[in-house]
PDB file of C-alpha atoms in Angstrom:
ATOM      1  CA  UNK A   1      29.113  -6.513  -5.974  1.00 66.00           C
ATOM      2  CA  UNK A   2      25.341  -5.446  -5.436  1.00 72.00           C
ATOM      3  CA  UNK A   3      23.884  -8.528  -4.490  1.00 91.00           C
ATOM      4  CA  UNK A   4      20.978  -7.860  -7.724  1.00 95.00           C
ATOM      5  CA  UNK A   5      22.093  -6.662 -10.292  1.00 95.00           C
ATOM      6  CA  UNK A   6      20.206  -5.342 -13.491  1.00 94.00           C
ATOM      7  CA  UNK A   7      20.998  -3.064 -16.243  1.00 90.00           C
ATOM      8  CA  UNK A   8      18.648   0.299 -15.118  1.00 87.00           C
ATOM      9  CA  UNK A   9      17.913   1.480 -18.994  1.00 87.00           C
ATOM     10  CA  UNK A  10      15.719   2.874 -20.490  1.00 94.00           C
ATOM     11  CA  UNK A  11      15.529  -0.458 -22.628  1.00 95.00           C
ATOM     12  CA  UNK A  12      13.657   0.931 -24.981  1.00 97.00           C
ATOM     13  CA  UNK A  13      10.850  -1.765 -27.607  1.00 97.00           C
ATOM     14  CA  UNK A  14       8.659  -0.374 -30.395  1.00 97.00           C
ATOM     15  CA  UNK A  15       5.026  -1.808 -29.597  1.00 97.00           C
ATOM     16  CA  UNK A  16       4.191  -5.329 -30.485  1.00 97.00           C
ATOM     17  CA  UNK A  17       7.995  -6.618 -30.073  1.00 97.00           C
ATOM     18  CA  UNK A  18       9.483  -8.760 -27.146  1.00 97.00           C
ATOM     19  CA  UNK A  19      10.768  -6.665 -24.055  1.00 97.00           C
ATOM     20  CA  UNK A  20      14.212  -9.300 -22.484  1.00 97.00           C
ATOM     21  CA  UNK A  21      14.708  -7.928 -18.955  1.00 97.00           C
ATOM     22  CA  UNK A  22      17.987  -9.971 -17.040  1.00 96.00           C
ATOM     23  CA  UNK A  23      19.301 -10.015 -13.871  1.00 96.00           C
ATOM     24  CA  UNK A  24      21.704 -11.498 -11.775  1.00 97.00           C
ATOM     25  CA  UNK A  25      22.811 -12.387  -8.807  1.00 96.00           C
ATOM     26  CA  UNK A  26      25.189 -13.192  -6.219  1.00 94.00           C
ATOM     27  CA  UNK A  27      23.978 -15.613  -3.233  1.00 91.00           C
ATOM     28  CA  UNK A  28      24.076 -19.123  -4.741  1.00 91.00           C
ATOM     29  CA  UNK A  29      21.206 -20.270  -1.808  1.00 89.00           C
ATOM     30  CA  UNK A  30      19.008 -17.435  -3.779  1.00 91.00           C
ATOM     31  CA  UNK A  31      15.561 -20.096  -4.085  1.00 91.00           C
ATOM     32  CA  UNK A  32      13.511 -17.915  -5.093  1.00 92.00           C
ATOM     33  CA  UNK A  33      12.940 -14.984  -8.096  1.00 95.00           C
ATOM     34  CA  UNK A  34      10.589 -12.800  -8.535  1.00 96.00           C
ATOM     35  CA  UNK A  35       9.729  -9.541 -11.385  1.00 97.00           C
ATOM     36  CA  UNK A  36       8.417  -6.664  -9.725  1.00 97.00           C
ATOM     37  CA  UNK A  37       6.593  -4.104 -11.657  1.00 97.00           C
ATOM     38  CA  UNK A  38       6.154   0.123 -10.632  1.00 96.00           C
ATOM     39  CA  UNK A  39       4.512   2.499 -12.479  1.00 96.00           C
ATOM     40  CA  UNK A  40       6.686   6.058 -11.138  1.00 93.00           C
ATOM     41  CA  UNK A  41       5.013   7.050  -8.049  1.00 91.00           C
ATOM     42  CA  UNK A  42       3.306   3.418  -6.876  1.00 95.00           C
ATOM     43  CA  UNK A  43       4.260  -0.139  -5.548  1.00 96.00           C
ATOM     44  CA  UNK A  44       5.784  -3.056  -6.377  1.00 96.00           C
ATOM     45  CA  UNK A  45       3.034  -5.321  -8.908  1.00 96.00           C
ATOM     46  CA  UNK A  46       3.384  -9.066  -8.659  1.00 95.00           C
ATOM     47  CA  UNK A  47       4.257 -10.357 -12.213  1.00 96.00           C
ATOM     48  CA  UNK A  48       5.769 -13.415 -11.995  1.00 94.00           C
ATOM     49  CA  UNK A  49       7.158 -16.133  -9.340  1.00 94.00           C
ATOM     50  CA  UNK A  50       9.523 -18.552 -10.689  1.00 95.00           C
ATOM     51  CA  UNK A  51      11.940 -21.445  -8.171  1.00 92.00           C
ATOM     52  CA  UNK A  52      12.763 -24.138 -10.501  1.00 92.00           C
ATOM     53  CA  UNK A  53      15.328 -23.779 -13.660  1.00 94.00           C
ATOM     54  CA  UNK A  54      13.819 -23.264 -16.296  1.00 94.00           C
ATOM     55  CA  UNK A  55      10.622 -21.891 -18.944  1.00 95.00           C
ATOM     56  CA  UNK A  56       7.207 -20.805 -16.537  1.00 96.00           C
ATOM     57  CA  UNK A  57       4.474 -18.680 -18.876  1.00 96.00           C
ATOM     58  CA  UNK A  58       1.836 -16.687 -17.437  1.00 95.00           C
ATOM     59  CA  UNK A  59       0.128 -15.467 -20.083  1.00 96.00           C
ATOM     60  CA  UNK A  60       2.073 -12.967 -22.172  1.00 97.00           C
ATOM     61  CA  UNK A  61       5.545 -13.365 -19.429  1.00 97.00           C
ATOM     62  CA  UNK A  62       7.622 -15.909 -19.457  1.00 97.00           C
ATOM     63  CA  UNK A  63      10.156 -16.112 -16.750  1.00 97.00           C
ATOM     64  CA  UNK A  64      13.689 -18.013 -16.702  1.00 97.00           C
ATOM     65  CA  UNK A  65      15.850 -19.319 -14.271  1.00 97.00           C
ATOM     66  CA  UNK A  66      19.290 -20.827 -14.769  1.00 96.00           C
ATOM     67  CA  UNK A  67      20.979 -21.369 -11.122  1.00 94.00           C
ATOM     68  CA  UNK A  68      23.755 -22.873 -13.028  1.00 94.00           C
ATOM     69  CA  UNK A  69      25.230 -19.328 -14.259  1.00 95.00           C
ATOM     70  CA  UNK A  70      22.852 -17.490 -11.379  1.00 96.00           C
ATOM     71  CA  UNK A  71      20.655 -15.452 -14.462  1.00 96.00           C
ATOM     72  CA  UNK A  72      16.561 -14.516 -14.389  1.00 97.00           C
ATOM     73  CA  UNK A  73      14.563 -13.351 -16.650  1.00 97.00           C
ATOM     74  CA  UNK A  74      12.178 -11.912 -17.878  1.00 98.00           C
ATOM     75  CA  UNK A  75      10.020 -11.701 -21.523  1.00 97.00           C
ATOM     76  CA  UNK A  76       7.124  -9.991 -22.106  1.00 98.00           C
ATOM     77  CA  UNK A  77       5.845 -10.655 -25.931  1.00 98.00           C
ATOM     78  CA  UNK A  78       3.629  -8.325 -28.098  1.00 97.00           C
ATOM     79  CA  UNK A  79       4.410  -5.259 -25.337  1.00 97.00           C
ATOM     80  CA  UNK A  80       1.867  -2.780 -24.737  1.00 97.00           C
ATOM     81  CA  UNK A  81       2.643   1.109 -24.720  1.00 96.00           C
ATOM     82  CA  UNK A  82       1.018   0.451 -20.763  1.00 96.00           C
ATOM     83  CA  UNK A  83       3.956  -2.223 -19.424  1.00 97.00           C
ATOM     84  CA  UNK A  84       6.145   0.699 -19.712  1.00 97.00           C
ATOM     85  CA  UNK A  85       7.937   1.179 -16.153  1.00 97.00           C
ATOM     86  CA  UNK A  86      10.475  -0.137 -14.273  1.00 96.00           C
ATOM     87  CA  UNK A  87      10.666  -4.052 -14.046  1.00 97.00           C
ATOM     88  CA  UNK A  88      12.447  -5.261 -10.593  1.00 97.00           C
ATOM     89  CA  UNK A  89      14.223  -8.597  -9.866  1.00 97.00           C
ATOM     90  CA  UNK A  90      14.189  -9.373  -6.742  1.00 96.00           C
ATOM     91  CA  UNK A  91      15.701 -12.840  -5.328  1.00 95.00           C
ATOM     92  CA  UNK A  92      15.492 -14.743  -0.826  1.00 91.00           C
ATOM     93  CA  UNK A  93      17.033 -17.297   0.753  1.00 83.00           C
ATOM     94  CA  UNK A  94      13.526 -19.220   1.284  1.00 69.00           C
ATOM     95  CA  UNK A  95      10.026 -19.274   2.661  1.00 66.00           C
ATOM     96  CA  UNK A  96       9.539 -16.383   5.024  1.00 69.00           C
ATOM     97  CA  UNK A  97      12.366 -14.658   4.495  1.00 84.00           C
ATOM     98  CA  UNK A  98      13.693 -10.847   3.261  1.00 91.00           C
ATOM     99  CA  UNK A  99      13.947 -10.347  -0.952  1.00 94.00           C
ATOM    100  CA  UNK A 100      16.944  -8.833  -2.248  1.00 94.00           C
ATOM    101  CA  UNK A 101      15.618  -5.772  -5.302  1.00 95.00           C
ATOM    102  CA  UNK A 102      17.729  -5.089  -8.166  1.00 95.00           C
ATOM    103  CA  UNK A 103      17.601  -1.017  -8.613  1.00 93.00           C
ATOM    104  CA  UNK A 104      15.365  -2.405 -11.639  1.00 94.00           C
ATOM    105  CA  UNK A 105      15.317  -1.943 -15.560  1.00 96.00           C
ATOM    106  CA  UNK A 106      12.944   0.923 -16.908  1.00 96.00           C
ATOM    107  CA  UNK A 107      11.290  -0.301 -19.777  1.00 97.00           C
ATOM    108  CA  UNK A 108       9.848   1.672 -22.988  1.00 97.00           C
ATOM    109  CA  UNK A 109       7.341   0.900 -25.078  1.00 97.00           C
ATOM    110  CA  UNK A 110       6.846   2.940 -28.236  1.00 95.00           C
ATOM    111  CA  UNK A 111       4.394   2.661 -30.705  1.00 89.00           C
TER     112      UNK A 111
ATOM    113  CA  UNK B   1      -9.880  -9.559   0.091  1.00 53.00           C
ATOM    114  CA  UNK B   2      -8.919  -6.772   0.802  1.00 75.00           C
ATOM    115  CA  UNK B   3      -5.557  -5.921   0.146  1.00 93.00           C
ATOM    116  CA  UNK B   4      -1.879  -4.580   2.266  1.00 96.00           C
ATOM    117  CA  UNK B   5      -2.582  -1.042   3.603  1.00 97.00           C
ATOM    118  CA  UNK B   6      -0.940   1.547   5.145  1.00 98.00           C
ATOM    119  CA  UNK B   7      -1.470   5.288   6.017  1.00 97.00           C
ATOM    120  CA  UNK B   8      -1.199   7.432   6.277  1.00 97.00           C
ATOM    121  CA  UNK B   9      -0.197   8.172   2.155  1.00 97.00           C
ATOM    122  CA  UNK B  10       1.675  11.121   2.579  1.00 97.00           C
ATOM    123  CA  UNK B  11       3.660  12.399   5.945  1.00 98.00           C
ATOM    124  CA  UNK B  12       4.817  15.690   5.659  1.00 98.00           C
ATOM    125  CA  UNK B  13       7.038  16.065   9.190  1.00 98.00           C
ATOM    126  CA  UNK B  14       9.670  19.021  10.353  1.00 98.00           C
ATOM    127  CA  UNK B  15      13.461  17.628  10.882  1.00 97.00           C
ATOM    128  CA  UNK B  16      13.442  16.657  14.901  1.00 97.00           C
ATOM    129  CA  UNK B  17       9.306  15.488  14.708  1.00 98.00           C
ATOM    130  CA  UNK B  18       8.332  10.784  14.603  1.00 98.00           C
ATOM    131  CA  UNK B  19       6.708  10.058  12.376  1.00 98.00           C
ATOM    132  CA  UNK B  20       4.233   7.405  12.527  1.00 98.00           C
ATOM    133  CA  UNK B  21       3.683   4.508   9.723  1.00 98.00           C
ATOM    134  CA  UNK B  22       1.169   2.025  10.014  1.00 98.00           C
ATOM    135  CA  UNK B  23       0.933  -1.253   8.433  1.00 98.00           C
ATOM    136  CA  UNK B  24      -2.328  -3.559   8.466  1.00 97.00           C
ATOM    137  CA  UNK B  25      -0.975  -7.369   6.628  1.00 95.00           C
ATOM    138  CA  UNK B  26      -3.691  -8.591   4.266  1.00 94.00           C
ATOM    139  CA  UNK B  27      -6.328 -11.082   6.004  1.00 91.00           C
ATOM    140  CA  UNK B  28      -4.632 -14.009   6.426  1.00 88.00           C
ATOM    141  CA  UNK B  29      -1.654 -13.003   6.128  1.00 91.00           C
ATOM    142  CA  UNK B  30       1.017 -13.415   9.049  1.00 90.00           C
ATOM    143  CA  UNK B  31       4.104 -12.178   7.730  1.00 93.00           C
ATOM    144  CA  UNK B  32       5.057  -8.129   8.131  1.00 95.00           C
ATOM    145  CA  UNK B  33       7.981  -6.963   5.508  1.00 96.00           C
ATOM    146  CA  UNK B  34       9.344  -3.541   5.287  1.00 98.00           C
ATOM    147  CA  UNK B  35      10.911  -1.804   2.822  1.00 98.00           C
ATOM    148  CA  UNK B  36      12.665   1.276   2.098  1.00 97.00           C
ATOM    149  CA  UNK B  37      12.786   2.851  -1.078  1.00 96.00           C
ATOM    150  CA  UNK B  38      14.847   6.845  -1.460  1.00 90.00           C
ATOM    151  CA  UNK B  39      14.555   8.811  -4.787  1.00 79.00           C
ATOM    152  CA  UNK B  40      16.454   6.806  -7.541  1.00 75.00           C
ATOM    153  CA  UNK B  41      17.290   4.376  -5.595  1.00 80.00           C
ATOM    154  CA  UNK B  42      16.023   0.408  -5.532  1.00 85.00           C
ATOM    155  CA  UNK B  43      13.545  -1.124  -2.822  1.00 94.00           C
ATOM    156  CA  UNK B  44      15.567  -1.576   0.624  1.00 95.00           C
ATOM    157  CA  UNK B  45      14.914  -4.074   3.276  1.00 95.00           C
ATOM    158  CA  UNK B  46      14.621  -2.852   6.948  1.00 96.00           C
ATOM    159  CA  UNK B  47      12.853  -5.213   8.920  1.00 96.00           C
ATOM    160  CA  UNK B  48      10.478  -8.535   9.054  1.00 95.00           C
ATOM    161  CA  UNK B  49       7.761  -9.131  12.161  1.00 95.00           C
ATOM    162  CA  UNK B  50       5.554 -11.013  12.924  1.00 93.00           C
ATOM    163  CA  UNK B  51       3.213 -11.292  15.588  1.00 89.00           C
ATOM    164  CA  UNK B  52       4.651  -9.694  18.482  1.00 88.00           C
ATOM    165  CA  UNK B  53       7.579 -10.908  17.418  1.00 93.00           C
ATOM    166  CA  UNK B  54      10.479  -9.055  15.215  1.00 95.00           C
ATOM    167  CA  UNK B  55      11.724 -12.086  12.917  1.00 92.00           C
ATOM    168  CA  UNK B  56      15.125  -9.682  11.032  1.00 92.00           C
ATOM    169  CA  UNK B  57      15.682  -6.381  11.477  1.00 94.00           C
ATOM    170  CA  UNK B  58      18.915  -6.262   9.823  1.00 92.00           C
ATOM    171  CA  UNK B  59      17.983  -3.448   7.273  1.00 93.00           C
ATOM    172  CA  UNK B  60      17.020  -1.385  10.513  1.00 95.00           C
ATOM    173  CA  UNK B  61      19.543   2.089  11.404  1.00 94.00           C
ATOM    174  CA  UNK B  62      20.941   1.544  14.330  1.00 90.00           C
ATOM    175  CA  UNK B  63      19.602   4.166  16.010  1.00 95.00           C
ATOM    176  CA  UNK B  64      15.731   6.187  15.914  1.00 97.00           C
ATOM    177  CA  UNK B  65      13.973   3.824  12.946  1.00 98.00           C
ATOM    178  CA  UNK B  66      11.442   1.101  15.587  1.00 97.00           C
ATOM    179  CA  UNK B  67       9.266  -1.338  14.007  1.00 97.00           C
ATOM    180  CA  UNK B  68       6.364  -3.608  16.129  1.00 96.00           C
ATOM    181  CA  UNK B  69       3.550  -5.824  15.252  1.00 96.00           C
ATOM    182  CA  UNK B  70       1.351  -6.225  18.536  1.00 93.00           C
ATOM    183  CA  UNK B  71      -1.293  -9.059  18.912  1.00 91.00           C
ATOM    184  CA  UNK B  72      -3.829  -6.976  17.474  1.00 90.00           C
ATOM    185  CA  UNK B  73      -4.293  -3.861  15.708  1.00 92.00           C
ATOM    186  CA  UNK B  74      -1.533  -3.137  12.595  1.00 96.00           C
ATOM    187  CA  UNK B  75       2.481  -3.291  12.147  1.00 97.00           C
ATOM    188  CA  UNK B  76       4.250   0.550  12.564  1.00 98.00           C
ATOM    189  CA  UNK B  77       7.263   1.949  11.849  1.00 98.00           C
ATOM    190  CA  UNK B  78       8.467   4.588  14.524  1.00 98.00           C
ATOM    191  CA  UNK B  79      11.460   7.398  13.229  1.00 98.00           C
ATOM    192  CA  UNK B  80      12.241   9.098  15.752  1.00 98.00           C
ATOM    193  CA  UNK B  81      13.918  12.983  15.503  1.00 98.00           C
ATOM    194  CA  UNK B  82      13.431  12.551  11.718  1.00 98.00           C
ATOM    195  CA  UNK B  83      16.268  13.943   9.684  1.00 97.00           C
ATOM    196  CA  UNK B  84      15.797  15.286   5.953  1.00 95.00           C
ATOM    197  CA  UNK B  85      18.345  12.080   4.954  1.00 94.00           C
ATOM    198  CA  UNK B  86      14.502   9.937   5.758  1.00 96.00           C
ATOM    199  CA  UNK B  87      12.353  11.228   3.393  1.00 96.00           C
ATOM    200  CA  UNK B  88      11.354   8.243   0.601  1.00 96.00           C
ATOM    201  CA  UNK B  89       8.781   6.431  -0.172  1.00 97.00           C
ATOM    202  CA  UNK B  90       7.987   3.422   2.933  1.00 98.00           C
ATOM    203  CA  UNK B  91       6.327  -0.121   1.467  1.00 98.00           C
ATOM    204  CA  UNK B  92       4.878  -2.528   3.857  1.00 97.00           C
ATOM    205  CA  UNK B  93       4.189  -6.244   1.981  1.00 96.00           C
ATOM    206  CA  UNK B  94       2.812  -8.980   3.693  1.00 95.00           C
ATOM    207  CA  UNK B  95       2.515 -12.820   2.757  1.00 92.00           C
ATOM    208  CA  UNK B  96       1.208 -16.025   4.632  1.00 87.00           C
ATOM    209  CA  UNK B  97       3.191 -19.194   5.012  1.00 73.00           C
ATOM    210  CA  UNK B  98       4.887 -19.101   1.433  1.00 68.00           C
ATOM    211  CA  UNK B  99       7.815 -16.622   0.617  1.00 73.00           C
ATOM    212  CA  UNK B 100       4.891 -14.608  -1.639  1.00 89.00           C
ATOM    213  CA  UNK B 101       5.133 -11.060  -0.458  1.00 93.00           C
ATOM    214  CA  UNK B 102       2.913  -8.354  -2.155  1.00 95.00           C
ATOM    215  CA  UNK B 103       2.995  -5.033  -1.175  1.00 97.00           C
ATOM    216  CA  UNK B 104       1.035  -1.938   0.321  1.00 97.00           C
ATOM    217  CA  UNK B 105       0.696   1.673  -1.771  1.00 97.00           C
ATOM    218  CA  UNK B 106       3.413   2.593   0.494  1.00 97.00           C
ATOM    219  CA  UNK B 107       3.969   5.915   2.896  1.00 98.00           C
ATOM    220  CA  UNK B 108       5.124   9.259   1.175  1.00 97.00           C
ATOM    221  CA  UNK B 109       7.676  10.328   3.887  1.00 97.00           C
ATOM    222  CA  UNK B 110       9.028  14.051   3.517  1.00 97.00           C
ATOM    223  CA  UNK B 111      10.935  15.526   5.911  1.00 97.00           C
ATOM    224  CA  UNK B 112      10.856  19.684   6.126  1.00 96.00           C
TER     225      UNK B 112
END
């Protein structure tokens, strides 16, 4: 079983729709959860971090965490073509510790 | 505030040569992490360093790879006697006391 699992996609959504990206993790000791966006040939860019169960909203992005189900998701509202990228889920066991990444979900926002 | 800096951005080496990758963390950040991304694969942790100390090297290959973060100057990831399988993007990330890591632009290593 992979430590952090994501559907590789591609996930295709029309412009203006909601994109829903999902991630599950195996280590119940995980405390910190992150979503990074990576454009092809570029470095990962932090989008959201979440530490507590529930929802966290930042602009068009909402991260959702359910520690009991070991599940974290990212919703992107009003999807734009510029959102087309690979979205990486990452978890860590706490402050100053390594990130364990999923393999990423490729999102395509179509016109 | 300058972000994480890495150089060179692209590095070409022949098999058997040495590769040196450099990373300067964001100002005020004392934690440095190195990750490797093989083609069509996810990011894999390699090593975590603070000034003059290796904290976690559980992801480092046992041979040919080493890392340092001296008191003065950038962190360096060194790969000796490179092989074709070392071709990858190497990313450095830094953080301060929190666990939020910010990534540099990466060094893309090609081994001929």
